[in-house]
Coordinates of C-alpha atoms in Angstrom, one line a residue:
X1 CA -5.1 -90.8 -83.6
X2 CA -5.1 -90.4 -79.6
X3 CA -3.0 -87.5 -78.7
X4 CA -0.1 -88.8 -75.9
X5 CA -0.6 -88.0 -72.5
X6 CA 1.8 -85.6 -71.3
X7 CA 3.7 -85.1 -67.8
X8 CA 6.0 -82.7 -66.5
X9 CA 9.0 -83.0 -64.2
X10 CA 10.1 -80.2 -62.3
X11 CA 13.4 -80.9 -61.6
X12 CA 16.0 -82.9 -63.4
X13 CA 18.5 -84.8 -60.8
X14 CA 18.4 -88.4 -59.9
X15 CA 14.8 -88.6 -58.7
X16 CA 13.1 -86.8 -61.5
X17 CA 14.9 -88.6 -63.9
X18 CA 14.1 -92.0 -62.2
X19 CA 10.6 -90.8 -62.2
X20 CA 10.9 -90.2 -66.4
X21 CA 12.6 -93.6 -67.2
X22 CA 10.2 -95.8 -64.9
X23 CA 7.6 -94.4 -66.3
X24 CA 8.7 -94.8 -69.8
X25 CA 8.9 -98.1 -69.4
X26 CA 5.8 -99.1 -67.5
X27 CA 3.6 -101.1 -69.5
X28 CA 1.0 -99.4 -70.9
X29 CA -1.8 -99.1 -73.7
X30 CA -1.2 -95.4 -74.6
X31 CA 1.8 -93.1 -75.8
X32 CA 3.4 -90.8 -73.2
X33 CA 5.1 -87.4 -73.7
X34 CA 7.9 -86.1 -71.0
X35 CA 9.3 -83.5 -70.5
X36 CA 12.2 -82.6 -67.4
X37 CA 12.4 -78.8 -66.0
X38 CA 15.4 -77.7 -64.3
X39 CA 16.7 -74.3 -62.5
X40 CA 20.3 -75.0 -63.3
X41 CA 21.2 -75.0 -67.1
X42 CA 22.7 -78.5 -66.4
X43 CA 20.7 -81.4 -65.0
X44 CA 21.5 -84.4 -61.8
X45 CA 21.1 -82.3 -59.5
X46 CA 22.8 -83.7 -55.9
X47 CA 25.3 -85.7 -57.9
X48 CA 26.8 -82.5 -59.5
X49 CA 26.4 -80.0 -57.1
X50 CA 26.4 -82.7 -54.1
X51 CA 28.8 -85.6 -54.3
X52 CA 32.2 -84.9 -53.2
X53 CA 35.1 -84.6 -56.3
X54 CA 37.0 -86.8 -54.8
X55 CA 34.1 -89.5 -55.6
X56 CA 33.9 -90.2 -58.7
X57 CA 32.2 -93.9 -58.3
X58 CA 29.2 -91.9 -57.1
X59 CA 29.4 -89.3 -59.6
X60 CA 29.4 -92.8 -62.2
X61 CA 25.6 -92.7 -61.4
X62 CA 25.8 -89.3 -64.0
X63 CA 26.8 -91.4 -66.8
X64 CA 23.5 -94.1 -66.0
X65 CA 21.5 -90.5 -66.4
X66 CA 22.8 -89.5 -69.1
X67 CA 22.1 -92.6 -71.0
X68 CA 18.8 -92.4 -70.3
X69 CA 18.2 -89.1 -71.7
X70 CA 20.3 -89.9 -74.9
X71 CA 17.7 -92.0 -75.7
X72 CA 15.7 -88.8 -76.8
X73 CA 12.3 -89.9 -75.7
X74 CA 12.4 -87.2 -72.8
X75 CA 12.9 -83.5 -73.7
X76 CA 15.3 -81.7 -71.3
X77 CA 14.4 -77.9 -71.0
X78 CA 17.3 -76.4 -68.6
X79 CA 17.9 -73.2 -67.2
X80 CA 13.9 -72.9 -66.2
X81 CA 13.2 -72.2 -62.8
X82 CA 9.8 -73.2 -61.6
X83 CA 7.7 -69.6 -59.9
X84 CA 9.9 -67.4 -61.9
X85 CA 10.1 -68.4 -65.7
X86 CA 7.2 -71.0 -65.5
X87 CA 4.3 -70.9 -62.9
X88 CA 1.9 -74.1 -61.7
X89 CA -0.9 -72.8 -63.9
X90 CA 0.9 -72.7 -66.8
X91 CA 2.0 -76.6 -66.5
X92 CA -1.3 -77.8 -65.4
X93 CA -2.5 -76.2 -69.0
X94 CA -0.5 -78.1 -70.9
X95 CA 0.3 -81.7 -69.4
X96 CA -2.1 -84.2 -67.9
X97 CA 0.6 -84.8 -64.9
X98 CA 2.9 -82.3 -63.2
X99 CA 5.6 -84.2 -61.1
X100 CA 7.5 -82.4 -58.7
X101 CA 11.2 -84.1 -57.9
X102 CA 12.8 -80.5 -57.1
X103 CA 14.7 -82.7 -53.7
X104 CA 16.7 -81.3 -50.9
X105 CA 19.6 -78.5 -51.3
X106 CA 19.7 -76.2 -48.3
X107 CA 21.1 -77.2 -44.8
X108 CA 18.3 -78.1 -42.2
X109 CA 18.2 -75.6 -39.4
X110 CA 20.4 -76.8 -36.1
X111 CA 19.1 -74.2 -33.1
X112 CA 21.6 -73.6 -31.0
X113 CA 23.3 -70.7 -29.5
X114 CA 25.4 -68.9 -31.3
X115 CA 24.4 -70.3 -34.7
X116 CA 24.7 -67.3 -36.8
X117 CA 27.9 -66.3 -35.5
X118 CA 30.8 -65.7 -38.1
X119 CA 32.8 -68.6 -38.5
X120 CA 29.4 -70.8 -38.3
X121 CA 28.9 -72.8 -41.0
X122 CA 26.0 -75.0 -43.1
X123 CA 28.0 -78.0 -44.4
X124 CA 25.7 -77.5 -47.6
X125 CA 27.0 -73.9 -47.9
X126 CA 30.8 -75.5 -48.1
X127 CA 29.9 -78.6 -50.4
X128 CA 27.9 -76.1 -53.2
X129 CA 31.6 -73.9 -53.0
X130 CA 34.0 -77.0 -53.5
X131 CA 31.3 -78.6 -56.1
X132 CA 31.3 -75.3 -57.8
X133 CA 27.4 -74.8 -58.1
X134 CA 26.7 -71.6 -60.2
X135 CA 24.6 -69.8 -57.9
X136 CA 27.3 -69.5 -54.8
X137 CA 30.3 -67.0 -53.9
X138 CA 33.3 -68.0 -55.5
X139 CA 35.1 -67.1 -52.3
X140 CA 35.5 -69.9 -48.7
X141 CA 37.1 -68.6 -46.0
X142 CA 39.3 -71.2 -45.2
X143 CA 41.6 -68.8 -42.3
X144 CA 40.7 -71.5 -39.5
X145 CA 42.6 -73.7 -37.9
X146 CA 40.8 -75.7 -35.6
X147 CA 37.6 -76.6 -37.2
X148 CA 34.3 -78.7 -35.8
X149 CA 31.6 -80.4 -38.2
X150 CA 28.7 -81.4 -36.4
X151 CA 26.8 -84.5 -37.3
X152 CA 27.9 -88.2 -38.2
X153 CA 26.6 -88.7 -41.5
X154 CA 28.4 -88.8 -44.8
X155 CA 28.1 -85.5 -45.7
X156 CA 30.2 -85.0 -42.1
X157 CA 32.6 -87.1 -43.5
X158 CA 33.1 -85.4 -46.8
X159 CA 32.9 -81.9 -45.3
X160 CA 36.0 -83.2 -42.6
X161 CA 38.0 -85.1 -45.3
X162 CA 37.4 -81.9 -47.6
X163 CA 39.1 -79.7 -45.4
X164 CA 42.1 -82.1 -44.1
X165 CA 42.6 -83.2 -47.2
X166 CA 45.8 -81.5 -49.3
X167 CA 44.6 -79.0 -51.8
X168 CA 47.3 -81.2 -54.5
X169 CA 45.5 -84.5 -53.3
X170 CA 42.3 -83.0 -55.2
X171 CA 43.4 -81.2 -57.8
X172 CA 43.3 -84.2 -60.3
X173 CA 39.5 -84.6 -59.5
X174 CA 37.1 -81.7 -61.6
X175 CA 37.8 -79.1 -59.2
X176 CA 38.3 -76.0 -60.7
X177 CA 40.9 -73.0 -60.5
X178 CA 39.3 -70.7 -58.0
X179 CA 38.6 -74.2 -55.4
X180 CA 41.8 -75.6 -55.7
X181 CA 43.4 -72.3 -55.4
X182 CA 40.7 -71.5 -52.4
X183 CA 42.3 -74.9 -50.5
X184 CA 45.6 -74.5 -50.8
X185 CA 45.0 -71.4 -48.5
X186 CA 43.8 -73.3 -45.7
X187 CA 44.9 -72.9 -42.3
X188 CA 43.6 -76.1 -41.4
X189 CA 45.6 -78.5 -38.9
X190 CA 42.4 -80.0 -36.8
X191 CA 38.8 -81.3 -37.6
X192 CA 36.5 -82.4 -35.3
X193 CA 33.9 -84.5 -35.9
X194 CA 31.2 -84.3 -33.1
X195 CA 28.4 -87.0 -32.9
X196 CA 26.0 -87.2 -30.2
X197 CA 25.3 -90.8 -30.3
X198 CA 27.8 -93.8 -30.0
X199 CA 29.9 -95.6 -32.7
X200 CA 27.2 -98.0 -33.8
X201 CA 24.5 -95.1 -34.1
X202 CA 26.9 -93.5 -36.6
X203 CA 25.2 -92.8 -40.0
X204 CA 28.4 -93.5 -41.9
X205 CA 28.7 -95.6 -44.8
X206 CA 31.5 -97.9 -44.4
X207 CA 33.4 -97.2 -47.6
X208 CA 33.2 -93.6 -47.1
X209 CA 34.5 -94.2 -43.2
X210 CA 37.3 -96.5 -44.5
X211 CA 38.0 -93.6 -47.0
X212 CA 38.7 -91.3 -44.3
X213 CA 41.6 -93.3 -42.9
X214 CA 43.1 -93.2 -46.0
X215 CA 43.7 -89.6 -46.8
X216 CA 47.4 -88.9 -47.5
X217 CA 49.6 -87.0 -44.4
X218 CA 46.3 -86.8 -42.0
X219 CA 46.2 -88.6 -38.9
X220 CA 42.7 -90.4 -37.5
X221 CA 42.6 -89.9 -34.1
X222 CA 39.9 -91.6 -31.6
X223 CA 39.0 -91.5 -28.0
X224 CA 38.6 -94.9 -26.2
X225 CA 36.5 -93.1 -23.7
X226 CA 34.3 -92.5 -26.3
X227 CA 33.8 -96.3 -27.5
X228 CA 30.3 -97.3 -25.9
X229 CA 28.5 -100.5 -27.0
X230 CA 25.2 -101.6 -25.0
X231 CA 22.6 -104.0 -25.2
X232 CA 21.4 -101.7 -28.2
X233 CA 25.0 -100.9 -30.1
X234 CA 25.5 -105.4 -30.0
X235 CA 21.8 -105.5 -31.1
X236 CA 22.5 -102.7 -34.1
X237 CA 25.5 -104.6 -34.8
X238 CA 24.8 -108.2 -35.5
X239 CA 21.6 -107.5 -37.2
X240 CA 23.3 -105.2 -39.7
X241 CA 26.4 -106.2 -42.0
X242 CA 26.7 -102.4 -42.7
X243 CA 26.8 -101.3 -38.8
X244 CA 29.2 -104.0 -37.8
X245 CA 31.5 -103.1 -40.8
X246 CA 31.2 -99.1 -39.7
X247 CA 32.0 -100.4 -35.5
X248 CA 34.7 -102.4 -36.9
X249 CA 36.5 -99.5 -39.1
X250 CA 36.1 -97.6 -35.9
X251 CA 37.8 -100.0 -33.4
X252 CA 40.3 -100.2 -36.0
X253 CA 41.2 -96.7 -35.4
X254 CA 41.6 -97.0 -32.1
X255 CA 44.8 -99.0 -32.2
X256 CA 46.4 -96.8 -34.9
X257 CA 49.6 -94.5 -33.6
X258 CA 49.9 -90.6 -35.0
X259 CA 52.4 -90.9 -37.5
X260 CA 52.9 -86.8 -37.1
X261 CA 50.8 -86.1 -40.0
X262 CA 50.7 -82.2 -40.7
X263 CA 46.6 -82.3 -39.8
X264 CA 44.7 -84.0 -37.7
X265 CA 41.2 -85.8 -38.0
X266 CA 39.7 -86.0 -34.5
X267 CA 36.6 -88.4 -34.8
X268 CA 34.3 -87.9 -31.2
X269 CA 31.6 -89.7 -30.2
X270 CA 28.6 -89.2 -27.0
X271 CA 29.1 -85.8 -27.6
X272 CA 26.1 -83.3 -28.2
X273 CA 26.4 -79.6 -28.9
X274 CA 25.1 -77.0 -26.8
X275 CA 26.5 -73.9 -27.8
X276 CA 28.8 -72.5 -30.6
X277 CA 31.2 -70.1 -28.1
X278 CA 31.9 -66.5 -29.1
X279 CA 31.0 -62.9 -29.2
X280 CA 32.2 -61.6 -32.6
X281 CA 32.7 -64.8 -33.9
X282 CA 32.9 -68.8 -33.1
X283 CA 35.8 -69.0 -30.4
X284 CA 34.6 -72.8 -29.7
X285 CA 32.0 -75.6 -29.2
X286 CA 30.4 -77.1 -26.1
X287 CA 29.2 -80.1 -25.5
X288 CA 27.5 -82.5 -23.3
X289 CA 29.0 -85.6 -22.7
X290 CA 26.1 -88.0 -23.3
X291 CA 25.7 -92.1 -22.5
X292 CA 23.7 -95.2 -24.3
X293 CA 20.5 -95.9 -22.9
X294 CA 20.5 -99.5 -23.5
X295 CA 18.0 -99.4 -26.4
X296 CA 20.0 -97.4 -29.0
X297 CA 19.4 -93.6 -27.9
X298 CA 21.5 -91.4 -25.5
X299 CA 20.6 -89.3 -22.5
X300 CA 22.6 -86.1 -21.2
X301 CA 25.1 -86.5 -18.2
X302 CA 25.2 -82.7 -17.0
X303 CA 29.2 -83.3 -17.9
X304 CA 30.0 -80.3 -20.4
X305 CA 33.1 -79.9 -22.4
X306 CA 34.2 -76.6 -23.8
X307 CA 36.6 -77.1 -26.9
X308 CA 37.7 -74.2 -28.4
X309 CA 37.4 -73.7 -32.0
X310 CA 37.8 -71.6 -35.1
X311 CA 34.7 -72.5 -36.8
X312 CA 32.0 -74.5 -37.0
X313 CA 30.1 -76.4 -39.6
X314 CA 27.0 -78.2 -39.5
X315 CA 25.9 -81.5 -41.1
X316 CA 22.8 -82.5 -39.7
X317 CA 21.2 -83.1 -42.6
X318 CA 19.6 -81.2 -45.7
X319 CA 16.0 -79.9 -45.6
X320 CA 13.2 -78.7 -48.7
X321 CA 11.9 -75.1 -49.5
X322 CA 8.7 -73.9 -50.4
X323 CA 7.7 -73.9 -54.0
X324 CA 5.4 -71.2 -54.9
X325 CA 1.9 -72.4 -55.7
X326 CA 2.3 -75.4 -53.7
X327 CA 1.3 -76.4 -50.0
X328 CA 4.4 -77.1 -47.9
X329 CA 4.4 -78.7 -44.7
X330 CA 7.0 -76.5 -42.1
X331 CA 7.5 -79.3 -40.1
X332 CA 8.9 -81.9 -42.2
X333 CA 10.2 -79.2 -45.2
X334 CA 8.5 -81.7 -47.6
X335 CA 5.3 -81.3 -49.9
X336 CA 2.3 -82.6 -48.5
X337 CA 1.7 -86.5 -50.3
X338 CA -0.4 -89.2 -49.9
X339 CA 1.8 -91.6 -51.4
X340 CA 3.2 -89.1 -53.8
X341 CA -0.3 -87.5 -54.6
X342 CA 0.0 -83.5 -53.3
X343 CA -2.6 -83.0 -50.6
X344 CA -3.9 -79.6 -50.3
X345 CA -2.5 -79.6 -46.5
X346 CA 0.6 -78.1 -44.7
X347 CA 0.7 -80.5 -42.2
X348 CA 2.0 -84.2 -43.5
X349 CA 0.2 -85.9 -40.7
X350 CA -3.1 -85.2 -42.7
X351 CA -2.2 -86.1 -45.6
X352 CA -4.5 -89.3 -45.9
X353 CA -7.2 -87.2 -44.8
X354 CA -6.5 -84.0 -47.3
X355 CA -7.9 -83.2 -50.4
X356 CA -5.9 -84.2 -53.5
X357 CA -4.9 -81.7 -55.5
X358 CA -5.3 -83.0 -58.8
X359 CA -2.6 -84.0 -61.5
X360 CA 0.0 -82.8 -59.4
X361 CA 2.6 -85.3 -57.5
X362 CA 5.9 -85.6 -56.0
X363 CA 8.8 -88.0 -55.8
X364 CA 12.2 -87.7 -54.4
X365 CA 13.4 -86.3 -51.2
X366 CA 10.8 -83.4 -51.8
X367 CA 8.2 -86.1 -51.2
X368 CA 9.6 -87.9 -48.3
X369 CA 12.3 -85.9 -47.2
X370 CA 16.5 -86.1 -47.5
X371 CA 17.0 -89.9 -45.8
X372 CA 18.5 -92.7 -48.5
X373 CA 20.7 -93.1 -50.7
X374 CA 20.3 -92.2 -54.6
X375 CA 19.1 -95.5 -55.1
X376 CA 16.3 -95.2 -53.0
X377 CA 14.7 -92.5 -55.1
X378 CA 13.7 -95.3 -57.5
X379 CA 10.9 -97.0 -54.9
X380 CA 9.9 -93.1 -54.5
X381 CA 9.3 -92.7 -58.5
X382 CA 7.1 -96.1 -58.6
X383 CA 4.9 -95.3 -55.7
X384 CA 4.0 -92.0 -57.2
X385 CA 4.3 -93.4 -61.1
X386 CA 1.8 -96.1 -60.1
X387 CA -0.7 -93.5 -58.7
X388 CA -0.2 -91.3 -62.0
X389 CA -1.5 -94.2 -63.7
X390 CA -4.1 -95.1 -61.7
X391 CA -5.1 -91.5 -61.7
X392 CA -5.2 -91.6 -65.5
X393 CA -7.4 -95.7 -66.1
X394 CA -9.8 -93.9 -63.4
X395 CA -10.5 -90.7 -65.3
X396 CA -10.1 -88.1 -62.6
X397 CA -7.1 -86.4 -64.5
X398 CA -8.1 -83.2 -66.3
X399 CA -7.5 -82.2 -70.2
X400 CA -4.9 -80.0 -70.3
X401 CA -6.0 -76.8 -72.7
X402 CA -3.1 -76.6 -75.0
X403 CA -1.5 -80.2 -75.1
X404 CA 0.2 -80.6 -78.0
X405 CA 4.0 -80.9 -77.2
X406 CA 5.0 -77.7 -78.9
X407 CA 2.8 -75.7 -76.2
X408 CA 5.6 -75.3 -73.9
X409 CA 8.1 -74.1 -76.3
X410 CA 5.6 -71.7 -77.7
X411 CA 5.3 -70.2 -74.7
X412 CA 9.2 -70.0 -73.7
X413 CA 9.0 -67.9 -76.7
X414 CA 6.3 -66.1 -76.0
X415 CA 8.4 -64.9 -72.6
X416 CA 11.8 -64.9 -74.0
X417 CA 12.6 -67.6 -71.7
X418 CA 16.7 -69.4 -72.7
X419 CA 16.4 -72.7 -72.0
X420 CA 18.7 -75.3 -72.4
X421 CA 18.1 -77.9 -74.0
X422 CA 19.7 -81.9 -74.1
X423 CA 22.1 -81.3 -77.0
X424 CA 23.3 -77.9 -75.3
X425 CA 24.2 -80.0 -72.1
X426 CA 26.6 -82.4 -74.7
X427 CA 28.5 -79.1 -75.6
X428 CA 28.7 -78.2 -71.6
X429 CA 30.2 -81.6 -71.1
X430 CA 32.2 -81.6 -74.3
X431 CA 33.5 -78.2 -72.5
X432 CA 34.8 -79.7 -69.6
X433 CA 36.1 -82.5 -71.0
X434 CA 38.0 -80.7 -73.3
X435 CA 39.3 -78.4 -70.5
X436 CA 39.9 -81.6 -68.3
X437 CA 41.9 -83.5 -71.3
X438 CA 44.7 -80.5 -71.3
X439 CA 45.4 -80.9 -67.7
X440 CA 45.4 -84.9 -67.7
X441 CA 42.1 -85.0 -65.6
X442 CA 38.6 -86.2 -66.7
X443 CA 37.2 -82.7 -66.8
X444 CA 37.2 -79.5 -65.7
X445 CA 33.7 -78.2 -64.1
X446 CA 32.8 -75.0 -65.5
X447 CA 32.0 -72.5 -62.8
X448 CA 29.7 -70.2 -63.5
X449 CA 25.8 -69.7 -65.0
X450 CA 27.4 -67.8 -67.9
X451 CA 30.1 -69.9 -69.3
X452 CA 27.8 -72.8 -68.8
X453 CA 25.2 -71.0 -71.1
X454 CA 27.9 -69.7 -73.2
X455 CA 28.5 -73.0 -73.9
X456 CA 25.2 -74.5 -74.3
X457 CA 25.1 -72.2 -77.5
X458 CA 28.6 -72.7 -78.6
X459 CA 30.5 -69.8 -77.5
X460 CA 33.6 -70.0 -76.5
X461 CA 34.4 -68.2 -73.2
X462 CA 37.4 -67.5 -70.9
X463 CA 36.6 -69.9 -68.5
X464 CA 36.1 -72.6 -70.9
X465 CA 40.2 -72.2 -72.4
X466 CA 41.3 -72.0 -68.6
X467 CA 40.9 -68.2 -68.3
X468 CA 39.8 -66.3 -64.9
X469 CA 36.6 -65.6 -65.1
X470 CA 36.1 -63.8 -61.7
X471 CA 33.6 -64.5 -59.4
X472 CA 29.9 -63.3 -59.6

């Protein structure tokens, strides 16, 4: 009997799991062994520690994971973090295929003066606090009033609706103690949303923009100076269902009256930062009032605006980091792939050209960097699943030295390495539901590394019954 061939996933959100289920259900002649690798000791990635709590029709794509794990044809090994508990050489010894899906979770850089001030924010820093990732402060300074997010995306929009939201307003969703508490501390009475391009450039989705007019005592305010639409916005528009919707929401604004909401959402559009203003810390914003081109870019007036400001948050986007062992390409903070091969290269531009590195792949945002939507992660995995098998009817892959599917767990041993496994995320999720049902909400996200690997192995913590657990 033919041994099955074995791949590894490093990395256990949307894309690597994607990558596992497509793959399981290719057709093929042979059997097929995989196993997902994860830092965190719970897996999906972006839509835990990404997706705003106040979303829970995007957090719905959880229970789609799930269900593809609880088949049990995929081993989940949590709580492993790939160059410190398990190294490239040790994978490539035991699996035919090593498929890296690690995505995108740090803020892209944004170089402007004044950056690193105090009071300067990454919106990625702010969305890991309210979506309680393990590895972050439990502590937001939340002492401004007048705040500006940068960028006119959807993570903008949930960073701005975040903050003006009421702290009550969120505190049915999975929030937890030290969040909730956290918000209903802030000073908060006006966000700024700055986007340098007009309002059919704008990256919005348009449920997530018709969200935002929506939010309970917070007025939407818009400029009409600020409503531009060229030969390129009418083009954008009537080709795209999605842009027209997004103009349309926009307009709508417009004719809206402030009801005399206690905050304000300011939404502002042709307007490029310059500078983050301050000596100690961020005292405002400038920008340069921009105009349309005609062919949907902008070009700079020499009109600036100073607006002055408590702090400042950035959404421009998220970018990759580095794995060890791996070439990375600076430029575009993505692995170097042809076509979700890894090129020995650390420029992207030659990746066609590159040598292969063999048996070793990528999918996800970490192969083509952080622009889609969840869904789009799926095209990702069967570009690079196609090439795995292609790689495997031609031959080139190599024998791994210790294949049998009790290698990896031998050496976890070996190194006295705690993973999680699938049935210790159930108990994690049995936790938070459990902690969710006494308060009348769905769940209650546990907070912290330790109670999450407390309850992996069935301990019962503090955090877990609603204790503090204090931050770490």
């Amino acid at each position: 009997m033919t041994r099955p061939f074995r791949v590894a996933i490093v990395g256990a959100g949307p894309a690597g799991i994607y990558a596992a289920d497509l793959m399981m259900k290719a057709e093929r002649d042979f059997d097929l062994s995989i196993d997902l690798f994860d830092r965190l000791p719970t897996p999906f990635g972006l839509v835990r520690y990404g997706v705003a709590p106040d979303h829970p029709r995007i957090k719905g794509i959880i229970n789609a994971l799930i269900k593809v794990l609880d088949r049990g044809d995929i081993r989940l090994f949590s709580n492993v973090e790939y160059g410190v508990d398990l190294h490239l050489e040790e994978l490539t010894d035991r699996y035919d295929a090593v498929i890296f899906s690690t995505g995108c979770f740090v803020d892209a850089a944004l170089d402007l003066p004044g950056i690193d001030l105090p009071g300067s924010y990454g919106a990625a820093e702010f969305v890991n606090w309210y979506d309680s990732h393990p590895d972050v402060s439990q502590e937001w300074p939340l002492d401004a009033q007048r705040v500006a997010v940068i960028g006119n995306g959807n993570v903008a929009l949930d960073v701005a609706r975040v903050l003006a939201k009421q702290a009550d307003d969120l505190h049915t969703t999975e929030i937890p103690d030290h969040v909730y508490e956290g918000l209903k501390t802030s000073q908060v009475t006006d966000v700024h949303i700055f986007g340098r391009r007009g309002p059919a450039q704008a990256k919005f989705t348009p449920l997530e923009l018709r969200e935002l007019g929506q939010v309970k005592d917070v007025d939407v305010i818009v400029y009409p100076e600020d409503f531009e639409f060229d030969e390129g916005s009418m083009a954008a528009i009537e080709s795209s269902n999605q842009t027209k919707q997004v103009a349309k929401t926009l307009t709508d604004f417009t004719m809206r009256e402030p009801t005399g909401a206690k905050r304000r959402l300011h939404l502002h559009f042709l307007h490029a930062p310059v500078a983050i203003l301050g000596e100690d810390r961020v005292t405002g914003l400038r920008t340069e009032r921009m105009e349309l081109d005609g062919a949907g870019g902008v070009n700079g007036t020499g009109d600036f605006h100073d607006w002055e400001l408590d702090a400042v948050y950035r959404a421009v986007g998220y970018a990759g980091t580095k794995l060890p062992q791996l070439p990375f390409d600076e430029r575009k903070r993505v692995i170097p792939n042809h076509e979700g091969r890894v090129v020995d290269s650390d420029d992207q531009t030659k990746a066609a050209e590159a040598d292969v590195v063999q048996g070793v792949y990528s999918t996800g945002w970490i192969k083509r960097g952080p622009v889609g939507l969840i869904g789009h992660t799926k095209g990702d995995a069967l570009e690079t699943i196609g090439h795995i098998l292609d790689d495997r009817a031609a031959g080139v892959l190599t024998d791994p030295v210790y294949p049998d599917e009790s290698a990896i767990v031998e050496l976890f041993e070996s190194k006295g390495i705690d993973y999680v496994d699938w049935e210790g995320y159930h108990r994690v999720e049995s936790a938070e539901k459990a902690a969710g049902e006494a308060e009348g909400r769905e769940r209650i996200k546990l907070a912290t590394r330790e109670a999450m690997l407390a309850e992996a192995r069935g301990h019962v913590t503090a955090e877990s019954v609603g204790q503090p657990s204090g931050g770490h």
